[in-house]
């Protein structure tokens, strides 16, 4: 069983003293569909400094939780995963480069057309000023602080690609991507394992709900996890794209994400899970109102996750409000509106609504209306928290973080005795910085 040494923990504490650098969705697509070896190497260099900082913050956070939560076996296990991943990145040997190659890497390449212009990052509209440590006033949002000392700190830096790069660069890119794949696999079970840690703590302390300190820790922790996985997933995909091209994709970002297609798939999945859970012949119908050609730049996996989770909640509310033995249920409506700034998806159900006093609880982790919260098997879903029909109280809070990560939001308005409207706002401008901690 791997355990961190005291020396490693000292290094982690040192790294945790540095702030993380925010990257926006628009900057992540600057690479284009076929990134060059030099540009990818610069991005690898950025991540080899940025990811340890983010991982170090999480190791520290996990060790400083209140009320004995840090002592829970599952929390300690996750802390060790983060520390081990930190060690693997900083231990990865860097290639030895000649002065000529170093100078060439620092020379900016020529941009091809306006699409490659490095956009400045805007304030993320979903977070309050000062709520997170990543500040757009301190940097141009692509990791470039406005001081000469930090001018090298940015994710996308187009390098001078005239001529060939030495094989050491490509070799490092491949090794770095392989290390990231290993880390990504290790962290697959983080959400479920932390949830298990909270369950252990609730049982040990005989608590019904978590308090605001733990709630805000989980918000920060899971938001950071989304950011880390986004950067890792993006970088692995970009490395693969150096030799395999996927149309309309830059890494894991789809430049033409079709909202209707993803909504239809999420509806189908949510209805299937609902039928399976309640043993229904046919689950409540869902009506979709959306333009067929509504495309925008987004991460399809994030959108799919948010829609699936919110639809699942709506369908469950409808079935439970009207009874599983009913022949026909009221139709749940999904309406997609396109604005200049946002694409908004409204999910309206007639599932009886939520009492006003309970609405804040909807955003609380581990709050669930299911009588018995099952034990979590860390292997039960390795990718993300696509839980069964219900029971863990993670669907809405985590979906809201996914929305806020790229400057959107998730809001809920309830009419007790009738139903609930969930508004999913997606920022189509895609230039707001990650909310980092």
Tab-separated table of C-alpha atoms in Angstrom:
chain	number	residue	atom	x	y	z
A	1	UNK	CA	0.000	0.000	0.000
A	2	UNK	CA	1.533	3.307	-1.116
A	3	UNK	CA	2.050	5.935	1.593
A	4	UNK	CA	3.510	9.443	1.165
A	5	UNK	CA	6.882	10.174	2.766
A	6	UNK	CA	7.386	13.198	5.013
A	7	UNK	CA	9.659	14.699	2.375
A	8	UNK	CA	6.923	14.393	-0.235
A	9	UNK	CA	4.435	16.054	2.123
A	10	UNK	CA	6.876	18.967	2.556
A	11	UNK	CA	7.053	19.353	-1.229
A	12	UNK	CA	3.252	19.216	-1.415
A	13	UNK	CA	2.981	21.965	1.216
A	14	UNK	CA	5.385	24.085	-0.834
A	15	UNK	CA	3.372	23.631	-4.036
A	16	UNK	CA	0.120	24.340	-2.193
A	17	UNK	CA	1.402	27.839	-1.411
A	18	UNK	CA	1.032	28.773	-5.104
A	19	UNK	CA	-2.317	29.742	-6.630
A	20	UNK	CA	-3.781	27.732	-9.498
A	21	UNK	CA	-3.991	29.279	-12.969
A	22	UNK	CA	-7.381	29.399	-14.669
A	23	UNK	CA	-7.921	28.314	-18.255
A	24	UNK	CA	-11.063	29.002	-20.284
A	25	UNK	CA	-12.876	26.707	-22.705
A	26	UNK	CA	-12.043	29.055	-25.568
A	27	UNK	CA	-8.342	28.819	-24.765
A	28	UNK	CA	-8.496	25.041	-24.642
A	29	UNK	CA	-9.591	24.976	-28.279
A	30	UNK	CA	-6.782	27.255	-29.474
A	31	UNK	CA	-4.774	24.115	-30.240
A	32	UNK	CA	-6.872	23.302	-33.284
A	33	UNK	CA	-7.548	19.760	-34.439
A	34	UNK	CA	-3.919	18.817	-35.071
A	35	UNK	CA	-1.579	20.308	-32.436
A	36	UNK	CA	2.120	20.350	-33.275
A	37	UNK	CA	4.796	18.646	-31.192
A	38	UNK	CA	6.225	21.976	-30.014
A	39	UNK	CA	2.873	23.464	-29.000
A	40	UNK	CA	1.925	20.250	-27.221
A	41	UNK	CA	5.277	20.205	-25.436
A	42	UNK	CA	4.664	23.735	-24.148
A	43	UNK	CA	1.227	22.628	-22.941
A	44	UNK	CA	2.786	19.567	-21.257
A	45	UNK	CA	5.243	21.864	-19.506
A	46	UNK	CA	2.398	24.070	-18.289
A	47	UNK	CA	0.447	21.070	-16.971
A	48	UNK	CA	3.516	19.533	-15.343
A	49	UNK	CA	3.618	22.679	-13.174
A	50	UNK	CA	-0.114	23.398	-12.923
A	51	UNK	CA	-1.448	19.940	-12.038
A	52	UNK	CA	0.898	19.437	-9.046
A	53	UNK	CA	-0.273	22.818	-7.675
A	54	UNK	CA	-3.919	21.776	-7.984
A	55	UNK	CA	-3.261	18.306	-6.569
A	56	UNK	CA	-1.267	19.778	-3.666
A	57	UNK	CA	-4.171	22.064	-2.713
A	58	UNK	CA	-6.465	19.048	-2.559
A	59	UNK	CA	-4.036	16.978	-0.461
A	60	UNK	CA	-3.884	19.840	2.034
A	61	UNK	CA	-7.646	20.325	2.032
A	62	UNK	CA	-8.263	16.626	2.658
A	63	UNK	CA	-5.877	16.700	5.610
A	64	UNK	CA	-7.484	19.730	7.263
A	65	UNK	CA	-11.153	18.776	7.351
A	66	UNK	CA	-13.106	19.584	10.509
A	67	UNK	CA	-14.633	17.317	13.108
A	68	UNK	CA	-12.575	14.201	12.415
A	69	UNK	CA	-13.613	13.865	8.767
A	70	UNK	CA	-9.945	13.725	7.681
A	71	UNK	CA	-9.514	10.572	9.777
A	72	UNK	CA	-12.110	8.555	7.874
A	73	UNK	CA	-10.483	5.634	5.987
A	74	UNK	CA	-12.028	6.558	2.630
A	75	UNK	CA	-10.902	10.195	2.919
A	76	UNK	CA	-7.354	9.078	3.764
A	77	UNK	CA	-7.401	6.765	0.753
A	78	UNK	CA	-8.353	9.654	-1.564
A	79	UNK	CA	-5.696	11.886	0.000
A	80	UNK	CA	-3.080	9.226	-0.771
A	81	UNK	CA	-4.291	8.995	-4.382
A	82	UNK	CA	-3.784	12.732	-4.815
A	83	UNK	CA	-0.344	12.635	-3.179
A	84	UNK	CA	0.727	9.687	-5.346
A	85	UNK	CA	-0.416	11.443	-8.517
A	86	UNK	CA	1.461	14.562	-7.422
A	87	UNK	CA	4.634	12.512	-6.975
A	88	UNK	CA	4.289	10.832	-10.375
A	89	UNK	CA	4.047	14.152	-12.213
A	90	UNK	CA	6.952	15.866	-10.474
A	91	UNK	CA	9.122	12.735	-10.778
A	92	UNK	CA	8.653	12.489	-14.556
A	93	UNK	CA	12.084	13.186	-16.104
A	94	UNK	CA	12.222	16.215	-18.405
A	95	UNK	CA	14.082	15.953	-21.718
A	96	UNK	CA	17.473	17.623	-22.097
A	97	UNK	CA	17.097	20.344	-24.705
A	98	UNK	CA	19.694	22.295	-26.622
A	99	UNK	CA	19.764	26.088	-26.299
A	100	UNK	CA	18.548	26.325	-29.875
A	101	UNK	CA	15.440	24.206	-29.174
A	102	UNK	CA	14.744	26.133	-25.962
A	103	UNK	CA	14.929	29.430	-27.818
A	104	UNK	CA	12.670	28.102	-30.560
A	105	UNK	CA	10.099	26.910	-28.022
A	106	UNK	CA	9.965	30.403	-26.548
A	107	UNK	CA	9.480	32.029	-29.955
A	108	UNK	CA	5.791	32.484	-30.668
A	109	UNK	CA	4.587	30.806	-33.831
A	110	UNK	CA	2.645	32.527	-36.536
A	111	UNK	CA	-1.116	32.458	-36.087
A	112	UNK	CA	-3.284	31.204	-38.921
A	113	UNK	CA	-6.284	33.475	-39.123
A	114	UNK	CA	-8.374	35.118	-36.449
A	115	UNK	CA	-9.666	31.919	-34.822
A	116	UNK	CA	-6.313	31.399	-33.152
A	117	UNK	CA	-6.221	34.801	-31.470
A	118	UNK	CA	-5.719	34.299	-27.780
A	119	UNK	CA	-8.904	35.513	-26.192
A	120	UNK	CA	-8.765	37.288	-22.874
A	121	UNK	CA	-10.642	35.523	-20.131
A	122	UNK	CA	-13.676	37.198	-18.646
A	123	UNK	CA	-14.922	37.011	-15.075
A	124	UNK	CA	-16.898	33.800	-14.576
A	125	UNK	CA	-20.481	35.077	-14.151
A	126	UNK	CA	-21.440	32.106	-11.969
A	127	UNK	CA	-19.119	32.945	-9.125
A	128	UNK	CA	-18.914	35.958	-6.861
A	129	UNK	CA	-15.863	38.219	-7.075
A	130	UNK	CA	-13.263	36.817	-4.697
A	131	UNK	CA	-15.111	33.513	-4.166
A	132	UNK	CA	-12.261	31.613	-5.782
A	133	UNK	CA	-8.569	32.345	-5.806
A	134	UNK	CA	-8.233	32.353	-9.574
A	135	UNK	CA	-8.635	35.968	-10.493
A	136	UNK	CA	-8.926	37.351	-13.978
A	137	UNK	CA	-7.539	40.642	-12.799
A	138	UNK	CA	-4.247	39.016	-11.910
A	139	UNK	CA	-3.834	37.263	-15.225
A	140	UNK	CA	-5.155	37.301	-18.731
A	141	UNK	CA	-6.857	34.039	-17.909
A	142	UNK	CA	-4.604	31.957	-20.008
A	143	UNK	CA	-2.247	31.704	-17.146
A	144	UNK	CA	-0.296	34.805	-17.994
A	145	UNK	CA	0.110	37.026	-15.007
A	146	UNK	CA	0.737	40.565	-16.086
A	147	UNK	CA	4.250	40.513	-14.764
A	148	UNK	CA	7.260	39.602	-16.887
A	149	UNK	CA	8.350	36.912	-14.430
A	150	UNK	CA	5.304	34.781	-15.113
A	151	UNK	CA	5.120	35.263	-18.854
A	152	UNK	CA	5.781	31.584	-19.516
A	153	UNK	CA	2.815	30.345	-17.490
A	154	UNK	CA	0.098	29.598	-19.940
A	155	UNK	CA	-1.608	26.529	-21.327
A	156	UNK	CA	-1.732	27.405	-25.007
A	157	UNK	CA	1.401	28.879	-26.519
A	158	UNK	CA	1.768	28.524	-30.289
A	159	UNK	CA	5.371	27.544	-30.942
A	160	UNK	CA	7.464	28.203	-34.012
A	161	UNK	CA	6.728	25.063	-36.047
A	162	UNK	CA	8.885	25.717	-39.073
A	163	UNK	CA	11.147	22.693	-39.357
A	164	UNK	CA	11.195	19.468	-37.369
A	165	UNK	CA	11.326	19.064	-33.619
A	166	UNK	CA	13.847	16.721	-31.976
A	167	UNK	CA	12.379	13.267	-31.131
A	168	UNK	CA	12.903	13.896	-27.384
A	169	UNK	CA	9.971	16.323	-27.411
A	170	UNK	CA	7.549	13.840	-28.898
A	171	UNK	CA	8.853	11.146	-26.569
A	172	UNK	CA	8.210	13.395	-23.550
A	173	UNK	CA	4.718	14.282	-24.811
A	174	UNK	CA	3.856	10.582	-25.086
A	175	UNK	CA	5.309	9.733	-21.659
A	176	UNK	CA	3.496	12.665	-20.085
A	177	UNK	CA	0.170	11.642	-21.656
A	178	UNK	CA	0.708	8.069	-20.448
A	179	UNK	CA	1.323	9.313	-16.895
A	180	UNK	CA	-1.858	11.389	-17.095
A	181	UNK	CA	-3.843	8.350	-18.253
A	182	UNK	CA	-2.597	6.412	-15.241
A	183	UNK	CA	-3.573	9.281	-12.911
A	184	UNK	CA	-6.996	9.633	-14.515
A	185	UNK	CA	-7.680	5.929	-13.971
A	186	UNK	CA	-6.530	6.130	-10.352
A	187	UNK	CA	-8.930	8.998	-9.670
A	188	UNK	CA	-11.946	7.433	-11.390
A	189	UNK	CA	-13.472	6.404	-8.084
A	190	UNK	CA	-12.851	9.681	-6.211
A	191	UNK	CA	-16.459	10.905	-6.108
A	192	UNK	CA	-17.821	7.624	-4.795
A	193	UNK	CA	-14.940	7.156	-2.340
A	194	UNK	CA	-15.338	10.654	-0.862
A	195	UNK	CA	-19.087	10.023	-0.639
A	196	UNK	CA	-18.298	6.803	1.210
A	197	UNK	CA	-16.032	8.802	3.539
A	198	UNK	CA	-18.895	11.198	4.294
A	199	UNK	CA	-21.165	8.218	5.028
A	200	UNK	CA	-18.531	6.782	7.383
A	201	UNK	CA	-18.296	10.149	9.135
A	202	UNK	CA	-22.080	10.560	9.400
A	203	UNK	CA	-22.367	7.114	10.961
A	204	UNK	CA	-19.419	7.646	13.310
A	205	UNK	CA	-20.721	11.044	14.419
A	206	UNK	CA	-24.399	10.070	14.178
A	207	UNK	CA	-25.167	13.064	11.979
A	208	UNK	CA	-28.142	13.358	9.667
A	209	UNK	CA	-26.820	16.217	7.517
A	210	UNK	CA	-23.443	17.740	6.760
A	211	UNK	CA	-22.729	21.286	7.931
A	212	UNK	CA	-21.869	24.320	5.804
A	213	UNK	CA	-18.091	23.915	6.298
A	214	UNK	CA	-18.123	20.425	4.821
A	215	UNK	CA	-20.596	21.498	2.151
A	216	UNK	CA	-18.288	24.290	0.970
A	217	UNK	CA	-15.285	21.931	1.109
A	218	UNK	CA	-17.126	19.449	-1.126
A	219	UNK	CA	-18.079	22.237	-3.531
A	220	UNK	CA	-14.442	23.306	-3.801
A	221	UNK	CA	-13.161	19.754	-3.956
A	222	UNK	CA	-15.514	18.556	-6.681
A	223	UNK	CA	-15.147	21.759	-8.694
A	224	UNK	CA	-11.394	21.297	-8.561
A	225	UNK	CA	-11.797	17.672	-9.605
A	226	UNK	CA	-13.820	18.723	-12.647
A	227	UNK	CA	-11.014	21.143	-13.559
A	228	UNK	CA	-8.228	18.604	-13.077
A	229	UNK	CA	-10.068	15.948	-15.086
A	230	UNK	CA	-10.912	18.463	-17.776
A	231	UNK	CA	-7.255	19.435	-18.237
A	232	UNK	CA	-6.064	15.828	-18.074
A	233	UNK	CA	-8.762	14.546	-20.439
A	234	UNK	CA	-8.148	17.420	-22.833
A	235	UNK	CA	-4.411	16.856	-22.881
A	236	UNK	CA	-4.661	13.084	-23.403
A	237	UNK	CA	-7.100	13.643	-26.280
A	238	UNK	CA	-4.908	16.363	-27.829
A	239	UNK	CA	-1.914	14.013	-27.704
A	240	UNK	CA	-3.950	11.327	-29.482
A	241	UNK	CA	-5.088	13.875	-32.055
A	242	UNK	CA	-1.534	14.436	-33.225
A	243	UNK	CA	-2.031	11.280	-35.305
A	244	UNK	CA	-5.813	10.627	-35.308
A	245	UNK	CA	-8.171	13.374	-36.393
A	246	UNK	CA	-11.733	13.701	-35.063
A	247	UNK	CA	-13.883	16.165	-37.010
A	248	UNK	CA	-15.326	19.016	-34.892
A	249	UNK	CA	-13.299	17.962	-31.861
A	250	UNK	CA	-10.367	19.682	-30.215
A	251	UNK	CA	-9.414	17.277	-27.468
A	252	UNK	CA	-12.641	16.451	-25.642
A	253	UNK	CA	-14.270	19.748	-26.623
A	254	UNK	CA	-16.729	19.585	-29.478
A	255	UNK	CA	-16.810	22.811	-31.465
A	256	UNK	CA	-20.270	21.903	-32.774
A	257	UNK	CA	-22.041	20.284	-29.840
A	258	UNK	CA	-25.608	19.641	-30.976
A	259	UNK	CA	-27.919	20.385	-28.052
A	260	UNK	CA	-30.882	18.499	-29.504
A	261	UNK	CA	-28.928	15.266	-30.050
A	262	UNK	CA	-27.517	15.292	-26.533
A	263	UNK	CA	-30.906	16.154	-25.014
A	264	UNK	CA	-32.587	13.272	-26.886
A	265	UNK	CA	-29.940	10.839	-25.678
A	266	UNK	CA	-30.249	12.071	-22.073
A	267	UNK	CA	-34.056	11.763	-22.250
A	268	UNK	CA	-33.780	8.208	-23.538
A	269	UNK	CA	-31.273	7.234	-20.835
A	270	UNK	CA	-33.269	8.837	-18.012
A	271	UNK	CA	-36.495	7.173	-19.166
A	272	UNK	CA	-34.755	3.810	-19.392
A	273	UNK	CA	-33.364	4.117	-15.846
A	274	UNK	CA	-36.795	5.208	-14.606
A	275	UNK	CA	-38.556	2.229	-16.228
A	276	UNK	CA	-35.952	-0.114	-14.842
A	277	UNK	CA	-36.101	1.308	-11.307
A	278	UNK	CA	-39.888	1.385	-10.966
A	279	UNK	CA	-40.625	-1.637	-13.160
A	280	UNK	CA	-42.759	0.474	-15.489
A	281	UNK	CA	-43.967	-0.595	-18.912
A	282	UNK	CA	-43.465	2.993	-20.026
A	283	UNK	CA	-41.938	5.849	-18.056
A	284	UNK	CA	-43.378	9.400	-18.132
A	285	UNK	CA	-43.087	10.963	-21.576
A	286	UNK	CA	-40.731	13.857	-22.213
A	287	UNK	CA	-41.425	16.523	-24.820
A	288	UNK	CA	-38.397	18.288	-26.296
A	289	UNK	CA	-38.629	21.738	-27.867
A	290	UNK	CA	-35.300	22.553	-29.499
A	291	UNK	CA	-33.997	23.799	-32.832
A	292	UNK	CA	-32.381	20.985	-34.780
A	293	UNK	CA	-29.361	23.006	-35.824
A	294	UNK	CA	-28.510	24.503	-32.432
A	295	UNK	CA	-24.772	23.901	-32.079
A	296	UNK	CA	-22.241	25.498	-29.764
A	297	UNK	CA	-18.798	24.827	-28.341
A	298	UNK	CA	-18.949	22.659	-25.239
A	299	UNK	CA	-17.883	19.382	-23.672
A	300	UNK	CA	-20.628	16.912	-24.670
A	301	UNK	CA	-19.929	14.675	-21.660
A	302	UNK	CA	-20.624	17.534	-19.237
A	303	UNK	CA	-23.884	18.517	-20.934
A	304	UNK	CA	-25.038	14.926	-21.114
A	305	UNK	CA	-24.316	14.414	-17.399
A	306	UNK	CA	-26.233	17.539	-16.327
A	307	UNK	CA	-29.283	16.759	-18.460
A	308	UNK	CA	-29.391	13.118	-17.423
A	309	UNK	CA	-29.231	13.962	-13.713
A	310	UNK	CA	-31.902	16.676	-13.837
A	311	UNK	CA	-34.235	14.602	-16.026
A	312	UNK	CA	-33.828	11.608	-13.748
A	313	UNK	CA	-34.921	13.737	-10.778
A	314	UNK	CA	-37.925	15.061	-12.691
A	315	UNK	CA	-39.096	11.631	-13.838
A	316	UNK	CA	-38.702	10.211	-10.369
A	317	UNK	CA	-40.741	13.074	-8.887
A	318	UNK	CA	-43.503	12.533	-11.462
A	319	UNK	CA	-43.714	8.779	-10.816
A	320	UNK	CA	-43.693	9.198	-7.040
A	321	UNK	CA	-46.232	12.021	-7.067
A	322	UNK	CA	-48.710	10.163	-9.266
A	323	UNK	CA	-47.988	6.560	-8.268
A	324	UNK	CA	-46.108	3.896	-10.227
A	325	UNK	CA	-49.351	2.068	-11.060
A	326	UNK	CA	-50.786	4.993	-13.038
A	327	UNK	CA	-51.420	4.308	-16.731
A	328	UNK	CA	-50.474	7.741	-17.960
A	329	UNK	CA	-48.265	10.404	-16.437
A	330	UNK	CA	-48.130	14.149	-17.102
A	331	UNK	CA	-45.574	15.033	-19.772
A	332	UNK	CA	-42.253	16.542	-18.654
A	333	UNK	CA	-41.182	19.374	-20.962
A	334	UNK	CA	-37.640	20.226	-21.990
A	335	UNK	CA	-37.435	23.630	-23.676
A	336	UNK	CA	-34.186	24.951	-25.133
A	337	UNK	CA	-33.814	28.687	-25.754
A	338	UNK	CA	-30.944	30.351	-27.536
A	339	UNK	CA	-29.815	33.765	-26.347
A	340	UNK	CA	-26.813	35.886	-27.252
A	341	UNK	CA	-25.006	35.062	-24.019
A	342	UNK	CA	-26.557	31.805	-22.826
A	343	UNK	CA	-28.242	28.720	-24.107
A	344	UNK	CA	-30.879	27.930	-21.486
A	345	UNK	CA	-32.560	24.573	-21.028
A	346	UNK	CA	-35.712	24.477	-18.922
A	347	UNK	CA	-36.942	21.149	-17.578
A	348	UNK	CA	-40.526	21.423	-16.307
A	349	UNK	CA	-42.159	18.548	-14.486
A	350	UNK	CA	-45.465	18.025	-12.719
A	351	UNK	CA	-43.984	15.996	-9.912
A	352	UNK	CA	-45.590	17.807	-7.005
A	353	UNK	CA	-42.778	20.280	-6.378
A	354	UNK	CA	-40.601	20.764	-3.312
A	355	UNK	CA	-41.576	22.621	-0.118
A	356	UNK	CA	-39.872	26.021	0.003
A	357	UNK	CA	-38.107	25.136	3.250
A	358	UNK	CA	-36.480	22.124	1.563
A	359	UNK	CA	-35.076	23.941	-1.464
A	360	UNK	CA	-31.693	24.796	0.137
A	361	UNK	CA	-31.312	21.106	1.034
A	362	UNK	CA	-31.553	20.137	-2.635
A	363	UNK	CA	-28.045	21.559	-3.114
A	364	UNK	CA	-26.632	19.743	-0.087
A	365	UNK	CA	-24.421	16.740	-0.752
A	366	UNK	CA	-25.679	13.460	0.637
A	367	UNK	CA	-29.167	14.929	1.081
A	368	UNK	CA	-31.613	12.505	-0.413
A	369	UNK	CA	-35.308	11.812	-0.141
A	370	UNK	CA	-34.660	8.083	-0.481
A	371	UNK	CA	-35.263	6.313	2.824
A	372	UNK	CA	-32.144	4.164	2.807
A	373	UNK	CA	-28.901	5.443	1.338
A	374	UNK	CA	-27.083	2.385	0.023
A	375	UNK	CA	-23.416	1.725	0.659
A	376	UNK	CA	-21.243	2.863	-2.190
A	377	UNK	CA	-19.091	0.450	-4.087
A	378	UNK	CA	-16.135	2.499	-5.357
A	379	UNK	CA	-16.123	0.443	-8.562
A	380	UNK	CA	-19.814	0.916	-9.143
A	381	UNK	CA	-19.322	3.676	-11.662
A	382	UNK	CA	-15.826	4.657	-12.470
A	383	UNK	CA	-16.492	7.558	-14.796
A	384	UNK	CA	-18.657	9.973	-12.944
A	385	UNK	CA	-21.544	9.991	-10.618
A	386	UNK	CA	-24.217	8.523	-12.857
A	387	UNK	CA	-25.841	6.893	-9.862
A	388	UNK	CA	-28.864	4.628	-10.153
A	389	UNK	CA	-32.281	6.248	-10.037
A	390	UNK	CA	-31.729	7.832	-6.642
A	391	UNK	CA	-30.154	7.495	-3.269
A	392	UNK	CA	-26.913	9.438	-2.970
A	393	UNK	CA	-27.906	13.093	-3.117
A	394	UNK	CA	-25.172	14.059	-5.565
A	395	UNK	CA	-27.049	14.613	-8.825
A	396	UNK	CA	-28.014	18.273	-8.512
A	397	UNK	CA	-25.037	19.693	-6.572
A	398	UNK	CA	-22.497	18.091	-8.923
A	399	UNK	CA	-24.504	19.089	-12.013
A	400	UNK	CA	-24.508	22.682	-10.803
A	401	UNK	CA	-20.713	22.559	-10.507
A	402	UNK	CA	-20.425	21.261	-14.078
A	403	UNK	CA	-22.589	24.175	-15.241
A	404	UNK	CA	-20.629	26.749	-13.238
A	405	UNK	CA	-17.265	25.408	-14.348
A	406	UNK	CA	-17.677	27.039	-17.759
A	407	UNK	CA	-19.621	30.081	-16.597
A	408	UNK	CA	-23.137	28.626	-16.647
A	409	UNK	CA	-25.479	27.840	-13.776
A	410	UNK	CA	-28.253	25.549	-12.607
A	411	UNK	CA	-31.290	27.023	-10.882
A	412	UNK	CA	-34.402	25.454	-9.463
A	413	UNK	CA	-37.839	27.007	-9.001
A	414	UNK	CA	-40.522	24.948	-7.356
A	415	UNK	CA	-44.275	25.253	-7.096
A	416	UNK	CA	-45.237	23.048	-4.191
A	417	UNK	CA	-48.280	20.965	-5.019
A	418	UNK	CA	-47.646	21.163	-8.754
A	419	UNK	CA	-44.083	20.699	-9.978
A	420	UNK	CA	-40.562	21.997	-10.440
A	421	UNK	CA	-38.754	23.965	-13.131
A	422	UNK	CA	-35.015	23.497	-13.454
A	423	UNK	CA	-33.115	26.067	-15.508
A	424	UNK	CA	-29.769	25.014	-16.924
A	425	UNK	CA	-27.831	28.036	-18.201
A	426	UNK	CA	-24.893	27.321	-20.505
A	427	UNK	CA	-22.506	30.150	-21.283
A	428	UNK	CA	-22.132	30.100	-25.055
A	429	UNK	CA	-19.366	32.688	-25.121
A	430	UNK	CA	-17.064	30.160	-23.464
A	431	UNK	CA	-14.458	32.692	-22.417
A	432	UNK	CA	-14.998	32.737	-18.665
A	433	UNK	CA	-12.195	31.432	-16.499
A	434	UNK	CA	-12.375	28.244	-14.463
A	435	UNK	CA	-13.432	28.904	-10.871
A	436	UNK	CA	-10.395	27.638	-8.996
A	437	UNK	CA	-9.500	27.190	-5.389
